[in-house]
Amino acid sequence: MDMRMPARMRPDERLPLYQQLSDEMLARIAAGEWLPGTPIPSETELTKLHGVAIGTVRKAVDTLVQQGILERSHGRGTFVRRPQFAESFFRFFRQVSPTGNQPVPQSRILTRSLELPPEAVRHSLALKKNEPTVYLTRERIIQEDRLFREEIWLPKDRFSPLLDIDPTQFANMLYPFYEERCGQLIASARETLTIESADKHMAELLGITPGEPVVAIERIALGYDATPLEYRLSRGAAEGFRYQIDLR
């Protein structure tokens, strides 16, 4: 293996060789050396670069393909997969109309500040005690109807450029915006859905009656190296909200 790698990127030598190689490749992706949508070196190049057998390279690449990090394109090579975050909110949870259409909401940043996160958020983002976050509140709307109210926490050390951008200049889709302005790549997310009763404050924000059911979606977005980069809590009126998922 190539021992010229920085210490933070050196693989654990106790692991099988293919796993060491896949971990090193993953570290390069997470560090932005291999960007989403671009090809990685060929199997022959990787074999020469790392001094390992072609079978080891193929197994390492297969591992990252199975994890959804890489994707093969016939006749073109192997690429770093760019997650399809178009209509990103509905990538994991989708609102559909009775006719089956999927309306795309628009976004509006309401507030932005530097805040210490709640304890549960701090743990979810693996932050140190008293480590600040960039805190956003955002409204998701469709034709001026308030669909969701969101609270978003982002580690300050990774997302501080957002503090210097006018909230009106934030893009509708945040994940490409994070990549463009902060160099932070979102690769995947975990979500938990619960049902709550709207208190008076949330009812006013959503334009509903206190006590009505509210869908609450907790999301932890992860980088390519599984580092937690965003904690998001989205709430919306449950009435008229339908869950749809395709099982294959």
PDB file of C-alpha atoms in Angstrom:
ATOM      1  CA  MET A   1       0.000   0.000   0.000  1.00  0.00           C
ATOM      2  CA  ASP A   2       1.029   3.581  -0.612  1.00  0.00           C
ATOM      3  CA  MET A   3       2.495   4.857   2.681  1.00  0.00           C
ATOM      4  CA  ARG A   4       2.792   8.444   1.488  1.00  0.00           C
ATOM      5  CA  MET A   5      -0.770   9.079   2.573  1.00  0.00           C
ATOM      6  CA  PRO A   6      -1.333  11.574   5.419  1.00  0.00           C
ATOM      7  CA  ALA A   7      -1.918   9.899   8.788  1.00  0.00           C
ATOM      8  CA  ARG A   8      -5.617  10.742   8.787  1.00  0.00           C
ATOM      9  CA  MET A   9      -6.039   8.825   5.527  1.00  0.00           C
ATOM     10  CA  ARG A  10      -3.850   5.786   6.234  1.00  0.00           C
ATOM     11  CA  PRO A  11      -5.868   2.561   6.325  1.00  0.00           C
ATOM     12  CA  ASP A  12      -5.904   0.167   9.250  1.00  0.00           C
ATOM     13  CA  GLU A  13      -3.249  -2.402   8.376  1.00  0.00           C
ATOM     14  CA  ARG A  14      -5.023  -5.051  10.454  1.00  0.00           C
ATOM     15  CA  LEU A  15      -7.792  -5.166   7.847  1.00  0.00           C
ATOM     16  CA  PRO A  16      -7.756  -7.318   4.690  1.00  0.00           C
ATOM     17  CA  LEU A  17      -5.834  -5.668   1.872  1.00  0.00           C
ATOM     18  CA  TYR A  18      -8.915  -4.992  -0.256  1.00  0.00           C
ATOM     19  CA  GLN A  19     -10.594  -3.302   2.730  1.00  0.00           C
ATOM     20  CA  GLN A  20      -7.512  -1.136   3.316  1.00  0.00           C
ATOM     21  CA  LEU A  21      -7.651  -0.075  -0.316  1.00  0.00           C
ATOM     22  CA  SER A  22     -11.377   0.656  -0.273  1.00  0.00           C
ATOM     23  CA  ASP A  23     -10.945   2.702   2.929  1.00  0.00           C
ATOM     24  CA  GLU A  24      -8.138   4.690   1.317  1.00  0.00           C
ATOM     25  CA  MET A  25     -10.254   5.316  -1.779  1.00  0.00           C
ATOM     26  CA  LEU A  26     -13.142   6.396   0.419  1.00  0.00           C
ATOM     27  CA  ALA A  27     -10.852   8.806   2.280  1.00  0.00           C
ATOM     28  CA  ARG A  28      -9.809  10.403  -1.010  1.00  0.00           C
ATOM     29  CA  ILE A  29     -13.462  10.895  -1.947  1.00  0.00           C
ATOM     30  CA  ALA A  30     -14.329  12.349   1.467  1.00  0.00           C
ATOM     31  CA  ALA A  31     -11.339  14.721   1.228  1.00  0.00           C
ATOM     32  CA  GLY A  32     -12.513  15.983  -2.157  1.00  0.00           C
ATOM     33  CA  GLU A  33      -9.578  14.531  -4.102  1.00  0.00           C
ATOM     34  CA  TRP A  34     -11.973  12.442  -6.214  1.00  0.00           C
ATOM     35  CA  LEU A  35     -15.099  14.490  -6.843  1.00  0.00           C
ATOM     36  CA  PRO A  36     -18.648  13.233  -7.414  1.00  0.00           C
ATOM     37  CA  GLY A  37     -19.372  12.660 -11.082  1.00  0.00           C
ATOM     38  CA  THR A  38     -15.705  12.167 -12.014  1.00  0.00           C
ATOM     39  CA  PRO A  39     -13.966   8.890 -12.911  1.00  0.00           C
ATOM     40  CA  ILE A  40     -11.552   7.220 -10.551  1.00  0.00           C
ATOM     41  CA  PRO A  41      -8.237   5.827 -11.865  1.00  0.00           C
ATOM     42  CA  SER A  42      -8.536   2.653 -13.898  1.00  0.00           C
ATOM     43  CA  GLU A  43      -7.995  -0.761 -12.332  1.00  0.00           C
ATOM     44  CA  THR A  44      -4.592  -0.936 -14.025  1.00  0.00           C
ATOM     45  CA  GLU A  45      -3.611   2.474 -12.639  1.00  0.00           C
ATOM     46  CA  LEU A  46      -4.770   1.547  -9.139  1.00  0.00           C
ATOM     47  CA  THR A  47      -2.836  -1.702  -9.325  1.00  0.00           C
ATOM     48  CA  LYS A  48       0.380   0.148 -10.204  1.00  0.00           C
ATOM     49  CA  LEU A  49      -0.232   2.975  -7.735  1.00  0.00           C
ATOM     50  CA  HIS A  50      -0.781   0.716  -4.733  1.00  0.00           C
ATOM     51  CA  GLY A  51       1.294  -2.315  -5.672  1.00  0.00           C
ATOM     52  CA  VAL A  52      -1.540  -4.795  -5.222  1.00  0.00           C
ATOM     53  CA  ALA A  53      -3.060  -7.517  -7.394  1.00  0.00           C
ATOM     54  CA  ILE A  54      -5.836  -6.733  -9.853  1.00  0.00           C
ATOM     55  CA  GLY A  55      -8.158  -8.994  -7.855  1.00  0.00           C
ATOM     56  CA  THR A  56      -7.606  -6.850  -4.761  1.00  0.00           C
ATOM     57  CA  VAL A  57      -8.433  -3.693  -6.704  1.00  0.00           C
ATOM     58  CA  ARG A  58     -11.605  -5.216  -8.145  1.00  0.00           C
ATOM     59  CA  LYS A  59     -12.790  -6.373  -4.737  1.00  0.00           C
ATOM     60  CA  ALA A  60     -12.138  -2.932  -3.249  1.00  0.00           C
ATOM     61  CA  VAL A  61     -14.034  -1.255  -6.077  1.00  0.00           C
ATOM     62  CA  ASP A  62     -16.868  -3.797  -5.796  1.00  0.00           C
ATOM     63  CA  THR A  63     -17.165  -2.978  -2.099  1.00  0.00           C
ATOM     64  CA  LEU A  64     -17.638   0.737  -2.810  1.00  0.00           C
ATOM     65  CA  VAL A  65     -20.054   0.027  -5.650  1.00  0.00           C
ATOM     66  CA  GLN A  66     -22.169  -2.111  -3.314  1.00  0.00           C
ATOM     67  CA  GLN A  67     -22.126   0.709  -0.762  1.00  0.00           C
ATOM     68  CA  GLY A  68     -23.383   3.136  -3.398  1.00  0.00           C
ATOM     69  CA  ILE A  69     -20.214   5.243  -3.291  1.00  0.00           C
ATOM     70  CA  LEU A  70     -19.018   4.330  -6.793  1.00  0.00           C
ATOM     71  CA  GLU A  71     -20.921   3.417  -9.933  1.00  0.00           C
ATOM     72  CA  ARG A  72     -19.780   1.683 -13.090  1.00  0.00           C
ATOM     73  CA  SER A  73     -20.611   3.057 -16.506  1.00  0.00           C
ATOM     74  CA  HIS A  74     -20.235   0.529 -19.311  1.00  0.00           C
ATOM     75  CA  GLY A  75     -17.528   1.593 -21.715  1.00  0.00           C
ATOM     76  CA  ARG A  76     -16.685   4.715 -19.706  1.00  0.00           C
ATOM     77  CA  GLY A  77     -15.184   3.515 -16.432  1.00  0.00           C
ATOM     78  CA  THR A  78     -16.026   3.772 -12.740  1.00  0.00           C
ATOM     79  CA  PHE A  79     -17.231   7.071 -11.297  1.00  0.00           C
ATOM     80  CA  VAL A  80     -17.788   8.592  -7.881  1.00  0.00           C
ATOM     81  CA  ARG A  81     -21.554   8.480  -7.570  1.00  0.00           C
ATOM     82  CA  ARG A  82     -23.277  11.812  -7.138  1.00  0.00           C
ATOM     83  CA  PRO A  83     -26.404  11.316  -5.010  1.00  0.00           C
ATOM     84  CA  GLN A  84     -29.517  12.510  -6.775  1.00  0.00           C
ATOM     85  CA  PHE A  85     -30.694  15.204  -4.406  1.00  0.00           C
ATOM     86  CA  ALA A  86     -32.974  16.856  -6.936  1.00  0.00           C
ATOM     87  CA  GLU A  87     -36.169  17.332  -4.917  1.00  0.00           C
ATOM     88  CA  SER A  88     -33.916  16.241  -2.065  1.00  0.00           C
ATOM     89  CA  PHE A  89     -36.543  16.362   0.665  1.00  0.00           C
ATOM     90  CA  PHE A  90     -38.559  13.758  -1.208  1.00  0.00           C
ATOM     91  CA  ARG A  91     -35.628  11.470  -1.872  1.00  0.00           C
ATOM     92  CA  PHE A  92     -36.488   9.665   1.342  1.00  0.00           C
ATOM     93  CA  PHE A  93     -39.984  10.936   2.118  1.00  0.00           C
ATOM     94  CA  ARG A  94     -42.318  12.037  -0.619  1.00  0.00           C
ATOM     95  CA  GLN A  95     -45.573  13.915  -0.615  1.00  0.00           C
ATOM     96  CA  VAL A  96     -47.899  12.916  -3.421  1.00  0.00           C
ATOM     97  CA  SER A  97     -51.195  14.322  -4.552  1.00  0.00           C
ATOM     98  CA  PRO A  98     -54.262  12.078  -5.000  1.00  0.00           C
ATOM     99  CA  THR A  99     -53.471  12.046  -8.728  1.00  0.00           C
ATOM    100  CA  GLY A 100     -49.958  10.738  -8.072  1.00  0.00           C
ATOM    101  CA  ASN A 101     -48.110  13.970  -8.899  1.00  0.00           C
ATOM    102  CA  GLN A 102     -45.135  15.035  -6.792  1.00  0.00           C
ATOM    103  CA  PRO A 103     -45.115  18.802  -6.300  1.00  0.00           C
ATOM    104  CA  VAL A 104     -41.707  20.322  -5.692  1.00  0.00           C
ATOM    105  CA  PRO A 105     -41.660  22.778  -2.763  1.00  0.00           C
ATOM    106  CA  GLN A 106     -39.795  26.062  -2.766  1.00  0.00           C
ATOM    107  CA  SER A 107     -37.629  27.081   0.164  1.00  0.00           C
ATOM    108  CA  ARG A 108     -37.232  30.238   2.188  1.00  0.00           C
ATOM    109  CA  ILE A 109     -34.540  30.751   4.845  1.00  0.00           C
ATOM    110  CA  LEU A 110     -36.194  32.535   7.747  1.00  0.00           C
ATOM    111  CA  THR A 111     -33.362  32.884  10.258  1.00  0.00           C
ATOM    112  CA  ARG A 112     -29.655  32.150  10.446  1.00  0.00           C
ATOM    113  CA  SER A 113     -27.527  32.338  13.574  1.00  0.00           C
ATOM    114  CA  LEU A 114     -24.621  30.825  15.459  1.00  0.00           C
ATOM    115  CA  GLU A 115     -26.005  28.617  18.231  1.00  0.00           C
ATOM    116  CA  LEU A 116     -25.044  25.927  20.701  1.00  0.00           C
ATOM    117  CA  PRO A 117     -27.146  22.934  19.664  1.00  0.00           C
ATOM    118  CA  PRO A 118     -29.488  20.983  21.953  1.00  0.00           C
ATOM    119  CA  GLU A 119     -27.817  18.010  23.605  1.00  0.00           C
ATOM    120  CA  ALA A 120     -29.487  15.444  21.332  1.00  0.00           C
ATOM    121  CA  VAL A 121     -28.326  17.357  18.248  1.00  0.00           C
ATOM    122  CA  ARG A 122     -24.792  17.686  19.626  1.00  0.00           C
ATOM    123  CA  HIS A 123     -24.555  13.923  20.083  1.00  0.00           C
ATOM    124  CA  SER A 124     -26.033  13.227  16.651  1.00  0.00           C
ATOM    125  CA  LEU A 125     -23.421  15.485  15.025  1.00  0.00           C
ATOM    126  CA  ALA A 126     -20.611  14.083  17.209  1.00  0.00           C
ATOM    127  CA  LEU A 127     -19.713  17.583  18.404  1.00  0.00           C
ATOM    128  CA  LYS A 128     -17.706  18.539  21.466  1.00  0.00           C
ATOM    129  CA  LYS A 129     -19.336  20.286  24.382  1.00  0.00           C
ATOM    130  CA  ASN A 130     -19.818  24.012  23.692  1.00  0.00           C
ATOM    131  CA  GLU A 131     -18.994  23.520  20.007  1.00  0.00           C
ATOM    132  CA  PRO A 132     -21.213  25.951  18.045  1.00  0.00           C
ATOM    133  CA  THR A 133     -23.344  25.246  15.017  1.00  0.00           C
ATOM    134  CA  VAL A 134     -24.735  27.274  12.154  1.00  0.00           C
ATOM    135  CA  TYR A 135     -28.454  27.209  12.883  1.00  0.00           C
ATOM    136  CA  LEU A 136     -31.032  27.753  10.139  1.00  0.00           C
ATOM    137  CA  THR A 137     -34.789  27.850  10.153  1.00  0.00           C
ATOM    138  CA  ARG A 138     -36.415  27.257   6.804  1.00  0.00           C
ATOM    139  CA  GLU A 139     -39.911  27.186   5.391  1.00  0.00           C
ATOM    140  CA  ARG A 140     -40.952  24.841   2.596  1.00  0.00           C
ATOM    141  CA  ILE A 141     -43.875  26.143   0.599  1.00  0.00           C
ATOM    142  CA  ILE A 142     -45.974  25.183  -2.417  1.00  0.00           C
ATOM    143  CA  GLN A 143     -47.864  28.037  -4.037  1.00  0.00           C
ATOM    144  CA  GLU A 144     -47.524  30.018  -0.797  1.00  0.00           C
ATOM    145  CA  ASP A 145     -49.049  27.206   1.261  1.00  0.00           C
ATOM    146  CA  ARG A 146     -46.795  26.396   4.215  1.00  0.00           C
ATOM    147  CA  LEU A 147     -45.847  22.760   3.894  1.00  0.00           C
ATOM    148  CA  PHE A 148     -42.979  22.269   6.348  1.00  0.00           C
ATOM    149  CA  ARG A 149     -41.063  24.201   8.930  1.00  0.00           C
ATOM    150  CA  GLU A 150     -37.458  23.082   9.302  1.00  0.00           C
ATOM    151  CA  GLU A 151     -34.708  23.536  11.860  1.00  0.00           C
ATOM    152  CA  ILE A 152     -31.189  22.779  10.610  1.00  0.00           C
ATOM    153  CA  TRP A 153     -27.938  22.502  12.589  1.00  0.00           C
ATOM    154  CA  LEU A 154     -24.540  22.409  10.840  1.00  0.00           C
ATOM    155  CA  PRO A 155     -21.057  22.153  12.451  1.00  0.00           C
ATOM    156  CA  LYS A 156     -19.561  25.651  12.393  1.00  0.00           C
ATOM    157  CA  ASP A 157     -16.033  24.501  11.546  1.00  0.00           C
ATOM    158  CA  ARG A 158     -17.298  23.012   8.275  1.00  0.00           C
ATOM    159  CA  PHE A 159     -20.064  25.454   7.380  1.00  0.00           C
ATOM    160  CA  SER A 160     -18.841  28.872   8.581  1.00  0.00           C
ATOM    161  CA  PRO A 161     -18.953  30.351   5.009  1.00  0.00           C
ATOM    162  CA  LEU A 162     -22.751  30.276   5.311  1.00  0.00           C
ATOM    163  CA  LEU A 163     -22.535  32.969   7.977  1.00  0.00           C
ATOM    164  CA  ASP A 164     -21.322  35.471   5.362  1.00  0.00           C
ATOM    165  CA  ILE A 165     -24.026  34.778   2.777  1.00  0.00           C
ATOM    166  CA  ASP A 166     -27.264  36.731   2.686  1.00  0.00           C
ATOM    167  CA  PRO A 167     -30.078  34.302   3.608  1.00  0.00           C
ATOM    168  CA  THR A 168     -31.991  35.429   0.516  1.00  0.00           C
ATOM    169  CA  GLN A 169     -29.123  34.064  -1.593  1.00  0.00           C
ATOM    170  CA  PHE A 170     -29.409  30.510  -0.292  1.00  0.00           C
ATOM    171  CA  ALA A 171     -30.300  28.008  -3.006  1.00  0.00           C
ATOM    172  CA  ASN A 172     -33.562  26.090  -3.013  1.00  0.00           C
ATOM    173  CA  MET A 173     -31.600  22.836  -2.799  1.00  0.00           C
ATOM    174  CA  LEU A 174     -29.207  22.977   0.139  1.00  0.00           C
ATOM    175  CA  TYR A 175     -26.982  19.976  -0.515  1.00  0.00           C
ATOM    176  CA  PRO A 176     -25.492  21.249  -3.783  1.00  0.00           C
ATOM    177  CA  PHE A 177     -25.264  24.644  -2.068  1.00  0.00           C
ATOM    178  CA  TYR A 178     -23.226  23.122   0.790  1.00  0.00           C
ATOM    179  CA  GLU A 179     -20.874  21.609  -1.778  1.00  0.00           C
ATOM    180  CA  GLU A 180     -20.510  24.828  -3.768  1.00  0.00           C
ATOM    181  CA  ARG A 181     -20.021  27.225  -0.858  1.00  0.00           C
ATOM    182  CA  CYS A 182     -18.473  25.025   1.862  1.00  0.00           C
ATOM    183  CA  GLY A 183     -16.927  22.087   0.031  1.00  0.00           C
ATOM    184  CA  GLN A 184     -19.024  19.664   2.085  1.00  0.00           C
ATOM    185  CA  LEU A 185     -20.423  16.667   0.208  1.00  0.00           C
ATOM    186  CA  ILE A 186     -23.572  14.919   1.391  1.00  0.00           C
ATOM    187  CA  ALA A 187     -23.579  11.256   0.396  1.00  0.00           C
ATOM    188  CA  SER A 188     -26.526   9.796   2.292  1.00  0.00           C
ATOM    189  CA  ALA A 189     -28.996  10.410   5.073  1.00  0.00           C
ATOM    190  CA  ARG A 190     -30.848   8.584   7.811  1.00  0.00           C
ATOM    191  CA  GLU A 191     -34.382   9.585   8.681  1.00  0.00           C
ATOM    192  CA  THR A 192     -36.779   8.872  11.528  1.00  0.00           C
ATOM    193  CA  LEU A 193     -40.456   9.736  11.191  1.00  0.00           C
ATOM    194  CA  THR A 194     -42.809  10.302  14.126  1.00  0.00           C
ATOM    195  CA  ILE A 195     -46.225  11.867  14.675  1.00  0.00           C
ATOM    196  CA  GLU A 196     -46.706  14.708  17.161  1.00  0.00           C
ATOM    197  CA  SER A 197     -49.512  17.008  18.258  1.00  0.00           C
ATOM    198  CA  ALA A 198     -49.044  20.633  17.264  1.00  0.00           C
ATOM    199  CA  ASP A 199     -48.510  22.990  20.178  1.00  0.00           C
ATOM    200  CA  LYS A 200     -49.696  26.580  19.889  1.00  0.00           C
ATOM    201  CA  HIS A 201     -46.407  27.866  18.477  1.00  0.00           C
ATOM    202  CA  MET A 202     -46.069  25.162  15.822  1.00  0.00           C
ATOM    203  CA  ALA A 203     -49.746  25.466  14.923  1.00  0.00           C
ATOM    204  CA  GLU A 204     -49.246  29.180  14.225  1.00  0.00           C
ATOM    205  CA  LEU A 205     -46.182  28.484  12.092  1.00  0.00           C
ATOM    206  CA  LEU A 206     -47.986  25.865  10.009  1.00  0.00           C
ATOM    207  CA  GLY A 207     -51.375  27.580   9.886  1.00  0.00           C
ATOM    208  CA  ILE A 208     -53.219  24.748  11.631  1.00  0.00           C
ATOM    209  CA  THR A 209     -55.162  24.295  14.862  1.00  0.00           C
ATOM    210  CA  PRO A 210     -53.347  23.392  18.105  1.00  0.00           C
ATOM    211  CA  GLY A 211     -53.612  19.680  18.778  1.00  0.00           C
ATOM    212  CA  GLU A 212     -53.722  18.665  15.126  1.00  0.00           C
ATOM    213  CA  PRO A 213     -51.321  15.857  14.159  1.00  0.00           C
ATOM    214  CA  VAL A 214     -47.934  16.886  12.795  1.00  0.00           C
ATOM    215  CA  VAL A 215     -45.434  14.782  10.854  1.00  0.00           C
ATOM    216  CA  ALA A 216     -41.960  15.181  12.381  1.00  0.00           C
ATOM    217  CA  ILE A 217     -38.973  13.978  10.354  1.00  0.00           C
ATOM    218  CA  GLU A 218     -35.528  13.845  11.951  1.00  0.00           C
ATOM    219  CA  ARG A 219     -32.732  13.612   9.408  1.00  0.00           C
ATOM    220  CA  ILE A 220     -28.998  13.109   9.916  1.00  0.00           C
ATOM    221  CA  ALA A 221     -27.100  13.698   6.675  1.00  0.00           C
ATOM    222  CA  LEU A 222     -23.719  12.026   6.280  1.00  0.00           C
ATOM    223  CA  GLY A 223     -20.584  12.628   4.239  1.00  0.00           C
ATOM    224  CA  TYR A 224     -18.890   9.993   2.110  1.00  0.00           C
ATOM    225  CA  ASP A 225     -16.872   8.877   5.142  1.00  0.00           C
ATOM    226  CA  ALA A 226     -20.074   8.636   7.238  1.00  0.00           C
ATOM    227  CA  THR A 227     -19.231  11.814   9.175  1.00  0.00           C
ATOM    228  CA  PRO A 228     -22.487  13.490  10.318  1.00  0.00           C
ATOM    229  CA  LEU A 229     -22.723  16.878   8.585  1.00  0.00           C
ATOM    230  CA  GLU A 230     -26.296  18.028   9.086  1.00  0.00           C
ATOM    231  CA  TYR A 231     -29.065  17.520  11.609  1.00  0.00           C
ATOM    232  CA  ARG A 232     -32.477  18.524  10.328  1.00  0.00           C
ATOM    233  CA  LEU A 233     -35.875  18.463  11.994  1.00  0.00           C
ATOM    234  CA  SER A 234     -38.823  19.033   9.663  1.00  0.00           C
ATOM    235  CA  ARG A 235     -42.425  19.366  10.793  1.00  0.00           C
ATOM    236  CA  GLY A 236     -45.572  19.605   8.697  1.00  0.00           C
ATOM    237  CA  ALA A 237     -49.302  19.098   9.020  1.00  0.00           C
ATOM    238  CA  ALA A 238     -50.201  15.413   8.754  1.00  0.00           C
ATOM    239  CA  GLU A 239     -53.499  16.037   6.994  1.00  0.00           C
ATOM    240  CA  GLY A 240     -53.212  15.291   3.292  1.00  0.00           C
ATOM    241  CA  PHE A 241     -49.691  13.959   3.698  1.00  0.00           C
ATOM    242  CA  ARG A 242     -49.191  10.549   2.108  1.00  0.00           C
ATOM    243  CA  TYR A 243     -46.208   8.275   2.381  1.00  0.00           C
ATOM    244  CA  GLN A 244     -45.121   6.533  -0.818  1.00  0.00           C
ATOM    245  CA  ILE A 245     -42.207   4.182  -1.349  1.00  0.00           C
ATOM    246  CA  ASP A 246     -41.387   1.827  -4.183  1.00  0.00           C
ATOM    247  CA  LEU A 247     -40.381  -1.688  -3.127  1.00  0.00           C
ATOM    248  CA  ARG A 248     -38.438  -3.756  -5.648  1.00  0.00           C
TER     249      ARG A 248
END
